[in-house]
Short mmCIF file of C-alpha atoms and ligand atoms in Angstrom, two decimals:
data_model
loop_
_atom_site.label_atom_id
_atom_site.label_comp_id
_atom_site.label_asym_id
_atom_site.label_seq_id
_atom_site.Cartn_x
_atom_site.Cartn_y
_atom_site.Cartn_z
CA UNK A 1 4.82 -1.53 21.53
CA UNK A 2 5.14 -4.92 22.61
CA UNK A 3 6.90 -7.49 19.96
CA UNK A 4 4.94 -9.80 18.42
CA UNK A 5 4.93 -11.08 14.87
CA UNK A 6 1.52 -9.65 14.33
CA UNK A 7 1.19 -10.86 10.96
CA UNK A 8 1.26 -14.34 11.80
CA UNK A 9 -1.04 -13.98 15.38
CA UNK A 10 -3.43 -17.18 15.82
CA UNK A 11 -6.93 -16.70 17.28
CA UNK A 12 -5.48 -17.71 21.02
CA UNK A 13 -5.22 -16.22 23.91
CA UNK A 14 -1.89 -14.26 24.37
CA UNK A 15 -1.13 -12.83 28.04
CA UNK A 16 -1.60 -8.92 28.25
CA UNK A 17 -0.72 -6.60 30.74
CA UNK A 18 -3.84 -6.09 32.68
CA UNK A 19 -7.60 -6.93 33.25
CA UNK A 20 -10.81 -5.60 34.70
CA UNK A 21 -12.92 -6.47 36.94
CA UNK A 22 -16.43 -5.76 38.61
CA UNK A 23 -18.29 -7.21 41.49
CA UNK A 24 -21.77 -7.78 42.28
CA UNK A 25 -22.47 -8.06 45.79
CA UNK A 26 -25.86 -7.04 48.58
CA UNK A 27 -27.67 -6.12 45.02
CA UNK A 28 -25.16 -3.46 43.72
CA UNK A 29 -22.34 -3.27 41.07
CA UNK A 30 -19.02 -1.97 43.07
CA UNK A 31 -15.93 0.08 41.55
CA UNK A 32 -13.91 -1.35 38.81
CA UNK A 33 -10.64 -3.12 39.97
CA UNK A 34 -7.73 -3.27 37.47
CA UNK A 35 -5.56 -6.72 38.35
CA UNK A 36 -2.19 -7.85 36.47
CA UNK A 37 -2.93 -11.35 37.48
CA UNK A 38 -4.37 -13.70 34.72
CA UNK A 39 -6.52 -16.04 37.69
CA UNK A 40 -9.38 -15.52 40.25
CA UNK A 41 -10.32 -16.55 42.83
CA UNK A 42 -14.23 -18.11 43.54
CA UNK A 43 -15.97 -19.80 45.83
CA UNK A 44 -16.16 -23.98 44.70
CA UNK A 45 -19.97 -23.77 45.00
CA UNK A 46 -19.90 -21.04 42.43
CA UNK A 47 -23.45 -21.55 40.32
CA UNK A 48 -20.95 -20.61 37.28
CA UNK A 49 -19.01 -23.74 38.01
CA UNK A 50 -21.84 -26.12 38.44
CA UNK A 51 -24.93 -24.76 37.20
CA UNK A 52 -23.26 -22.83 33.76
CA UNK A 53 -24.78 -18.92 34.86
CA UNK A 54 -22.01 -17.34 32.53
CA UNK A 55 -21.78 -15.37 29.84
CA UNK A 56 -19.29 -13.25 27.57
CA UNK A 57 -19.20 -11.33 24.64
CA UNK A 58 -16.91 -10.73 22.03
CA UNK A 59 -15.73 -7.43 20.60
CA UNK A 60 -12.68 -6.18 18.93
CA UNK A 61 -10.69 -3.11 18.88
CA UNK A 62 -8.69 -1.77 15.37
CA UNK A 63 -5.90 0.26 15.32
CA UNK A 64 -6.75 2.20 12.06
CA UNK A 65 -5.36 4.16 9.54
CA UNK A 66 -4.72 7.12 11.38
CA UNK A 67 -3.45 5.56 14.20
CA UNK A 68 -6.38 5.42 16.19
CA UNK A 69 -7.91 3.13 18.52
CA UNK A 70 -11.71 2.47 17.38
CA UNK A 71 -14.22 0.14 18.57
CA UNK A 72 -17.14 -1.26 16.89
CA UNK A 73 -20.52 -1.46 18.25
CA UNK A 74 -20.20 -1.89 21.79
CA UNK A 75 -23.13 -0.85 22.67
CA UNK A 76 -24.35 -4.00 20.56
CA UNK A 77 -22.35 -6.07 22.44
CA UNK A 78 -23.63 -4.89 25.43
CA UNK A 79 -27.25 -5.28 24.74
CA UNK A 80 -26.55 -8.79 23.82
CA UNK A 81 -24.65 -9.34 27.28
CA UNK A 82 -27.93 -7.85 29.20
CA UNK A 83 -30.10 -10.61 26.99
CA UNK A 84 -27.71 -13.22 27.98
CA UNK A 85 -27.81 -12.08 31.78
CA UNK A 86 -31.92 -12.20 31.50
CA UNK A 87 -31.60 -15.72 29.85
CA UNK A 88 -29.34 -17.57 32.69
CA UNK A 89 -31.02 -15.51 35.69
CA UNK A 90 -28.01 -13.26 35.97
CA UNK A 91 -27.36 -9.81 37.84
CA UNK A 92 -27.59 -7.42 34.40
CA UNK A 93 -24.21 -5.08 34.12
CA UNK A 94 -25.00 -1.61 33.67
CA UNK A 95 -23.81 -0.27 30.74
CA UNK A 96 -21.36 2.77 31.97
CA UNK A 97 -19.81 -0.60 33.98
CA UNK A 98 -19.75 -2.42 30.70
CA UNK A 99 -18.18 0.43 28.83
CA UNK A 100 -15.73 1.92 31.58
CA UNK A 101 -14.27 -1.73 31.66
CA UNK A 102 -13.91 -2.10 28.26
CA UNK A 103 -12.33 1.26 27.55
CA UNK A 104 -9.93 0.75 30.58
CA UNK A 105 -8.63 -3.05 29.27
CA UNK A 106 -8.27 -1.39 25.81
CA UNK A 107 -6.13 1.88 27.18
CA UNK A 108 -4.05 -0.13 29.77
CA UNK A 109 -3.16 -3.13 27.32
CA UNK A 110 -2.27 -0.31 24.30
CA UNK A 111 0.96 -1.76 23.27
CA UNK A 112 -0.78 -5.11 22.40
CA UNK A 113 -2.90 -3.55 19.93
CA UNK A 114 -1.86 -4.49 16.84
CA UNK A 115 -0.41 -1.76 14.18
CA UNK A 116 -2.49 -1.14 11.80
CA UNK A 117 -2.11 -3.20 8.37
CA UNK A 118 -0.78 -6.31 9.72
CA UNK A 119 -4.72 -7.30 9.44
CA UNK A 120 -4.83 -8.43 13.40
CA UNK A 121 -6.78 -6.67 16.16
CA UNK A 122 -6.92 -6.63 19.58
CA UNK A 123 -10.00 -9.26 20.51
CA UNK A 124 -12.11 -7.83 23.63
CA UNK A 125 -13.49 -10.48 26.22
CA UNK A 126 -15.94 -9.21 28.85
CA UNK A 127 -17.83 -11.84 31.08
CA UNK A 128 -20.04 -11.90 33.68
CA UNK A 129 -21.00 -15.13 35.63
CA UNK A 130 -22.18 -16.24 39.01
CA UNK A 131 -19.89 -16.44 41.99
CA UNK A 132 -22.06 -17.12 44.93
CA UNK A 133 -22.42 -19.94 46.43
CA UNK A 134 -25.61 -22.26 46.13
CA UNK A 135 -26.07 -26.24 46.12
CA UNK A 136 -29.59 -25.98 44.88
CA UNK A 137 -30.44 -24.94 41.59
CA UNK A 138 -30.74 -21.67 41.95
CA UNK A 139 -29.71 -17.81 40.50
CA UNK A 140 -26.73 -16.99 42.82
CA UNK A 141 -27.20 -13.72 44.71
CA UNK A 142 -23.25 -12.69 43.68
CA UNK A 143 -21.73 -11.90 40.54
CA UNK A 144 -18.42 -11.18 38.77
CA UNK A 145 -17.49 -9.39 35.39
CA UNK A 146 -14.01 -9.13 34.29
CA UNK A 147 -12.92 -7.83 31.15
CA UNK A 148 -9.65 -9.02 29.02
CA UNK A 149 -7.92 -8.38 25.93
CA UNK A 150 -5.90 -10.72 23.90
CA UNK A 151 -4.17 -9.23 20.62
CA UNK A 152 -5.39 -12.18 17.75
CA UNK A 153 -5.16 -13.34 14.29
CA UNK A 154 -7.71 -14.80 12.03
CA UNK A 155 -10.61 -17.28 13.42
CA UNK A 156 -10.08 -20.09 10.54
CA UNK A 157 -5.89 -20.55 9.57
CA UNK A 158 -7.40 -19.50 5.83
CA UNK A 159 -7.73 -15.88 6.89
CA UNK A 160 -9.37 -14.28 4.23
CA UNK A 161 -9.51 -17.63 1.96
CA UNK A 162 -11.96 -20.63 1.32
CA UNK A 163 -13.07 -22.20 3.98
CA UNK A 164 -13.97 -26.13 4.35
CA UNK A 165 -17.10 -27.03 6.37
CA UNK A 166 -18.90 -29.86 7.44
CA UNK A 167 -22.91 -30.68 8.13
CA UNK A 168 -23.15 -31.58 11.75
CA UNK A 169 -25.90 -33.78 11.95
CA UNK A 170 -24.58 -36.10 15.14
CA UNK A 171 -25.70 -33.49 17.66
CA UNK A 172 -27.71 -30.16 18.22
CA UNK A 173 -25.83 -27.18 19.42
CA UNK A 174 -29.06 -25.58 20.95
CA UNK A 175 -32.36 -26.34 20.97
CA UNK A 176 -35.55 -23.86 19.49
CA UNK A 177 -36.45 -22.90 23.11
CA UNK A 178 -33.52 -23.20 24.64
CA UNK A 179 -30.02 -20.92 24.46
CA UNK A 180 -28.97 -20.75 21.15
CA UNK A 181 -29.93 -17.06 21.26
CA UNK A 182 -28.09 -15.86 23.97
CA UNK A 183 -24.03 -16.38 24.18
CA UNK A 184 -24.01 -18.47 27.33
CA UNK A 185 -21.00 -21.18 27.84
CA UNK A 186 -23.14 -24.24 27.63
CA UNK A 187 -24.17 -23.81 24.50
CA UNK A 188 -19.75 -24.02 23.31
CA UNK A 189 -19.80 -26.90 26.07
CA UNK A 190 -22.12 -28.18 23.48
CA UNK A 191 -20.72 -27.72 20.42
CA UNK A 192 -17.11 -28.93 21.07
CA UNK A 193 -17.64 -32.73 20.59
CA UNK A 194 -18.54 -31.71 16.80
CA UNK A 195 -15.81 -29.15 16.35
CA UNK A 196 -13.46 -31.81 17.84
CA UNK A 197 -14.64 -34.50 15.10
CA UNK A 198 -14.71 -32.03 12.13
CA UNK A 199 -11.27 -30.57 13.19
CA UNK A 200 -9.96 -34.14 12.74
CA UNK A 201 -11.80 -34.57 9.54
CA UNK A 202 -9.70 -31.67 8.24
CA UNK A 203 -12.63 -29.33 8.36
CA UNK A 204 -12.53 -25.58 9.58
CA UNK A 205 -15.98 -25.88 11.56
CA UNK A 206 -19.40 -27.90 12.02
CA UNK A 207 -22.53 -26.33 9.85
CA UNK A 208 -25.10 -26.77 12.42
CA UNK A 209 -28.59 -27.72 11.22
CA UNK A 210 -31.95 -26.79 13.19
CA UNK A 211 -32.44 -29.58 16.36
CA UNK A 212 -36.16 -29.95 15.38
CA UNK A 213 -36.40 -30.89 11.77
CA UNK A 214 -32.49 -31.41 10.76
CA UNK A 215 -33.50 -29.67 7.80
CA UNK A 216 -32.49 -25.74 7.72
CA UNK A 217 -29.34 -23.91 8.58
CA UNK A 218 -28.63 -22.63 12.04
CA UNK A 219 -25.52 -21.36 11.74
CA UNK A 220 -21.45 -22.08 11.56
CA UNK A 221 -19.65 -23.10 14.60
CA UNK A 222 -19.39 -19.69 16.44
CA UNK A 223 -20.27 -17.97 13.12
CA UNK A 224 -23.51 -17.11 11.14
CA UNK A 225 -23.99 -18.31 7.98
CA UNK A 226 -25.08 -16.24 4.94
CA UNK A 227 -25.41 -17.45 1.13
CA UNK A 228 -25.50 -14.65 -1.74
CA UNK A 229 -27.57 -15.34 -5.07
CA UNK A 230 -29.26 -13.13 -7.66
CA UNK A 231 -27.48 -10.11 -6.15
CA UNK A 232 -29.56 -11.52 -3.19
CA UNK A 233 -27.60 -11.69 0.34
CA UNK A 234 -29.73 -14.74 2.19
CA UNK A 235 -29.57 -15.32 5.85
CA UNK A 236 -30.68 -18.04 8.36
CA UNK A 237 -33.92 -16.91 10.27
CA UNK A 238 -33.72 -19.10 13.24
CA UNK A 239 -34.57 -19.25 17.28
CA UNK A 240 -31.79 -21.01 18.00
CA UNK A 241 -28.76 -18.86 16.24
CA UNK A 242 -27.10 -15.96 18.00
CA UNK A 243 -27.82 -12.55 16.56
CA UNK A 244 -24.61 -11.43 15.24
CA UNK A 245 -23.63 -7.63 14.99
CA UNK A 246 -21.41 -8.58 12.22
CA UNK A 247 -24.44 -10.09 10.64
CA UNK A 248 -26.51 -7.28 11.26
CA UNK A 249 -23.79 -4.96 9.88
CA UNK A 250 -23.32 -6.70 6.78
CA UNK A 251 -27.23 -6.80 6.20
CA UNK A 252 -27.29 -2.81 6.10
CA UNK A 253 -23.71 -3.17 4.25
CA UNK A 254 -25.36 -5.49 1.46
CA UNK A 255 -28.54 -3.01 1.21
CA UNK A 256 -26.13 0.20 1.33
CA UNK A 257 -24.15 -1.59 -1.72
CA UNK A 258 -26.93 -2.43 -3.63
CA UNK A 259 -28.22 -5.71 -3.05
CA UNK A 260 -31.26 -7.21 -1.93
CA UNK A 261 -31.85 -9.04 1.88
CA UNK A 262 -33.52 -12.03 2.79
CA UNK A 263 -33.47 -12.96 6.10
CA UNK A 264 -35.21 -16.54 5.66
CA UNK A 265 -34.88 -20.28 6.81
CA UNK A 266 -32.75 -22.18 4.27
CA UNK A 267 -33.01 -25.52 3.45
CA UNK A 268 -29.92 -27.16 3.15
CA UNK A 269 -30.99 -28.16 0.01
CA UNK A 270 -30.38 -25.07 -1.08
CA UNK A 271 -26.67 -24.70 -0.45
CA UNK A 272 -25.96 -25.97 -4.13
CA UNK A 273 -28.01 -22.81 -5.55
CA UNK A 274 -25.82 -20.27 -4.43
CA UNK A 275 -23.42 -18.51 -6.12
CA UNK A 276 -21.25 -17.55 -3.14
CA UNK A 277 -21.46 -18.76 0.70
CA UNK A 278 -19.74 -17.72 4.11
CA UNK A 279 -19.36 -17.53 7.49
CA UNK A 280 -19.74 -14.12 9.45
CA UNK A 281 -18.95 -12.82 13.63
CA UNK A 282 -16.60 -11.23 15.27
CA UNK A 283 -13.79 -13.46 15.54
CA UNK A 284 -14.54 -14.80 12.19
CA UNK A 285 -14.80 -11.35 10.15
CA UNK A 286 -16.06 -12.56 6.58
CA UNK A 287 -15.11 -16.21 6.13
CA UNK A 288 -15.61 -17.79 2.14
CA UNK A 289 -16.43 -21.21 2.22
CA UNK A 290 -15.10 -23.07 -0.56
CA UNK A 291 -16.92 -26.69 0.41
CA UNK A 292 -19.49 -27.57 2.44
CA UNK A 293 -19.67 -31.25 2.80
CA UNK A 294 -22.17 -34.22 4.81
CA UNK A 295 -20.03 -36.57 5.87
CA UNK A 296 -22.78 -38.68 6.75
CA UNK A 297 -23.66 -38.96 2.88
CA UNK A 298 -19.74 -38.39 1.90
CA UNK A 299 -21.07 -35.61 -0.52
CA UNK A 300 -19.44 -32.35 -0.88
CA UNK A 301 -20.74 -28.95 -2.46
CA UNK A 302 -17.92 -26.76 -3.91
CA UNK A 303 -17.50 -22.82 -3.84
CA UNK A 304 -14.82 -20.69 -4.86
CA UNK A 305 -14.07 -23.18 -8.17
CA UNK A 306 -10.76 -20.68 -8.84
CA UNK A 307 -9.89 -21.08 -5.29
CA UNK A 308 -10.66 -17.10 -4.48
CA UNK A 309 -13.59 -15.42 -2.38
CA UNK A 310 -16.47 -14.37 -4.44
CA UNK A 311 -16.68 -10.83 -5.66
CA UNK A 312 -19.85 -9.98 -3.67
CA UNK A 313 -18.23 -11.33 -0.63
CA UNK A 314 -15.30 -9.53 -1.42
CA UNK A 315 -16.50 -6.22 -1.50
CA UNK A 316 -18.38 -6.56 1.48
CA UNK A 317 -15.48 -7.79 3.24
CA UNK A 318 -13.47 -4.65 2.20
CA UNK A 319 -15.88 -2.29 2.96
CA UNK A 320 -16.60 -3.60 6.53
CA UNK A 321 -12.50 -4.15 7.67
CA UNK A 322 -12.29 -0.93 5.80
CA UNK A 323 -14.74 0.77 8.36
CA UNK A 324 -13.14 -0.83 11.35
CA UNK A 325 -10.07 0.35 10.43
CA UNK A 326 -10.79 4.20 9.16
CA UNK A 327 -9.92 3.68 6.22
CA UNK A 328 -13.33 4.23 4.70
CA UNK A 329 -15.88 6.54 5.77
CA UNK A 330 -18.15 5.06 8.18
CA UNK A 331 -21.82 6.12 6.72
CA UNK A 332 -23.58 4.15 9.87
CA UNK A 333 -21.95 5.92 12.74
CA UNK A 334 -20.21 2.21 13.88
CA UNK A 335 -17.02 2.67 15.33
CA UNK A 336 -16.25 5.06 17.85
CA UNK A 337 -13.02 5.92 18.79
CA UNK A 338 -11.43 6.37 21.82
CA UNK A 339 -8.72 8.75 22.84
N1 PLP B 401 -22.73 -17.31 16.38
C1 PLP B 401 -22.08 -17.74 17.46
C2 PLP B 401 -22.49 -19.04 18.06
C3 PLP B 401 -21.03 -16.98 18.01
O1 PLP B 401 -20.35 -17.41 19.05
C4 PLP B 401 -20.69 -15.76 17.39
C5 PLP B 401 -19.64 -14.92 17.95
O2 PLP B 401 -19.88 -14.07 18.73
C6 PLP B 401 -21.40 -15.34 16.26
C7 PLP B 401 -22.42 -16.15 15.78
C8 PLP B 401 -21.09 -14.04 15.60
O3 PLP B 401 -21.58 -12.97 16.34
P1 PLP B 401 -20.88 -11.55 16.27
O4 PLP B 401 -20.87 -11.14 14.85
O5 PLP B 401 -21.73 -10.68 17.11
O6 PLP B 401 -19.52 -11.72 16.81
C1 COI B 402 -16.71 -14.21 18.59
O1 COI B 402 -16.74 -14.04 17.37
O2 COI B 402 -16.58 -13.31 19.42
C2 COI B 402 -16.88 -15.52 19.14
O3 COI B 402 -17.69 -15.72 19.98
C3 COI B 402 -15.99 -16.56 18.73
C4 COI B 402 -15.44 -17.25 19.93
C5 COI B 402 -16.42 -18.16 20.58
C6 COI B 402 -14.13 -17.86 19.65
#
């Protein structure tokens, strides 16, 4: 076991032992290759460097309970990845590549997952992007998909506390018909100038609002956004968010537990109308907000008045983390673990 102060872990990238990788070459997906070195090597007229084909997913492994290693919905994560290879024009990874690679990164990098209750995880990075070389805009006939693992903290410094956010209404993140469904890197390359400014404001992440109208929620930096009312748990309905398994999870959570669903567009006018509101992905888990404010208008909407997470968001924060790490039973078949 490798030692780390595990409680403390940021959401950064920490050097592990090994990675995985995959090529793409004369229309076929070779062997997996398992490399200790942290670089590679492409071609400078890689379409990934110039053109953005790339894209990655994000998936974590838990060492639970009972000292197992479980992942959760992979084969989630590699759906999404095949919808992101269709959207950029990408060679599509099969999914016993997909899965091989991740399994392999997770057993080979063991001693950075980390124990179970200091509340960090190991965070699972596949990505696929083009390597060939073309000077025209153009699909590239080669690809490469490499898998790493990074052992990680919480998303937001809070953890599991009140988050501040602010309305980005300076730029779009992703337009209807354009990315914002599909985890490709331009759409980050997009984002950062407003997750720059924010940061500096003091502000955990930019609440993105839809590039048409500037008028309903998209979603939270790299995190959906979900409000709960009326023991009603309200989501974003957009073309331009990514479909988050966490979201998608917490949606059959909140109707296993009781409480109604509405996926919807919101208005941001109606951010002052709910009773609880938070952010929700991978890296992110369950995030309270405690303010969302428009810095435009210098007007702020407050959450969390006692400073803690809402009960409903509390309880389906527990019983998710408690499914990812065994520790509950796990009545939706989610996690699999591997031995
Ligand atoms: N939205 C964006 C833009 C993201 O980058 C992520 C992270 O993957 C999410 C939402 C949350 O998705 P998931 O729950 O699948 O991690
Ligand atoms: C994830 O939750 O996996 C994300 O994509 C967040 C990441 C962009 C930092």
């Amino acid at each position: 076991m490798e030692n780390l102060d595990w409680k403390n872990l940021p959401f950064g990238y920490q050097k592990t032992d090994y990675n995985v990788r995959c090529y793409y070459r004369n229309n076929a997906w070779g062997e997996l290759e398992v490399s200790s070195s942290e670089y590679i090597n492409i071609h400078m007229a890689a379409t990934a460097l110039h053109y953005g084909q790339e894209a990655f997913e994000g998936l974590k492994a838990y060492r639970g309970v009972d000292g197992k290693i479980r992942l959760f919905r992979w084969e989630e994560n590699y759906e999404r990845l095949k919808n992101s290879a269709r959207g950029v024009m990408m060679a599509e990874v099969t999914k016993e590549v997909f899965y091989n690679a991740v399994v392999k990164a997770v057993k080979l990098n063991e001693r950075f997952i980390p124990p179970h209750g200091t509340g960090a995880s190991l965070y699972i990075r596949p990505f696929l992007f083009g390597s060939g070389a073309e000077v025209g805009v153009k699909p590239a006939e080669e690809y490469m998909f490499v898998v790493f693992v990074t052992p990680v903290g919480p998303y937001f410094k809070e953890g599991f506390k009140p988050v501040k956010i602010a309305i980005e209404k300076e730029t779009d993140r992703a337009a209807p018909l354009g990315t914002g469904n599909i985890k490709v890197g331009g759409n980050y390359a997009a984002s950062l100038k407003a997750i720059v400014r924010v940061h500096k404001e003091g502000y955990g992440s930019p609440l993105y609002l839809d590039a048409k109208e500037k008028r309903y929620i998209d979603e939270i930096g790299a995190a959906n956004f979900f409000g709960i009312k009326d023991n009603t748990y309200v989501t974003p309905k957009s073309e331009s968010i990514l479909p988050s398994i966490t979201n998608k999870s917490i949606v059959q959570l909140a109707e296993h537990l009781g409480m109604k669903v509405e996926r919807r567009p919101i208005d941001v006018e109606e951010l002052s109308t709910f009773e609880e509101v938070g952010a929700c992905g991978t890296a992110a888990v369950i995030s309270p907000i405690g303010e969302i404010c428009d810095l435009t208008e210098n007007k702020s909407i407050t959450f969390c008045k006692d400073g803690k997470p809402g009960a409903m968001s509390t309880k389906i924060y527990e019983t998710l983390v408690g499914i990812q790490y065994g520790e509950v039973e796990d009545p939706f078949q989610w996690t699999e673990v591997i031995d």
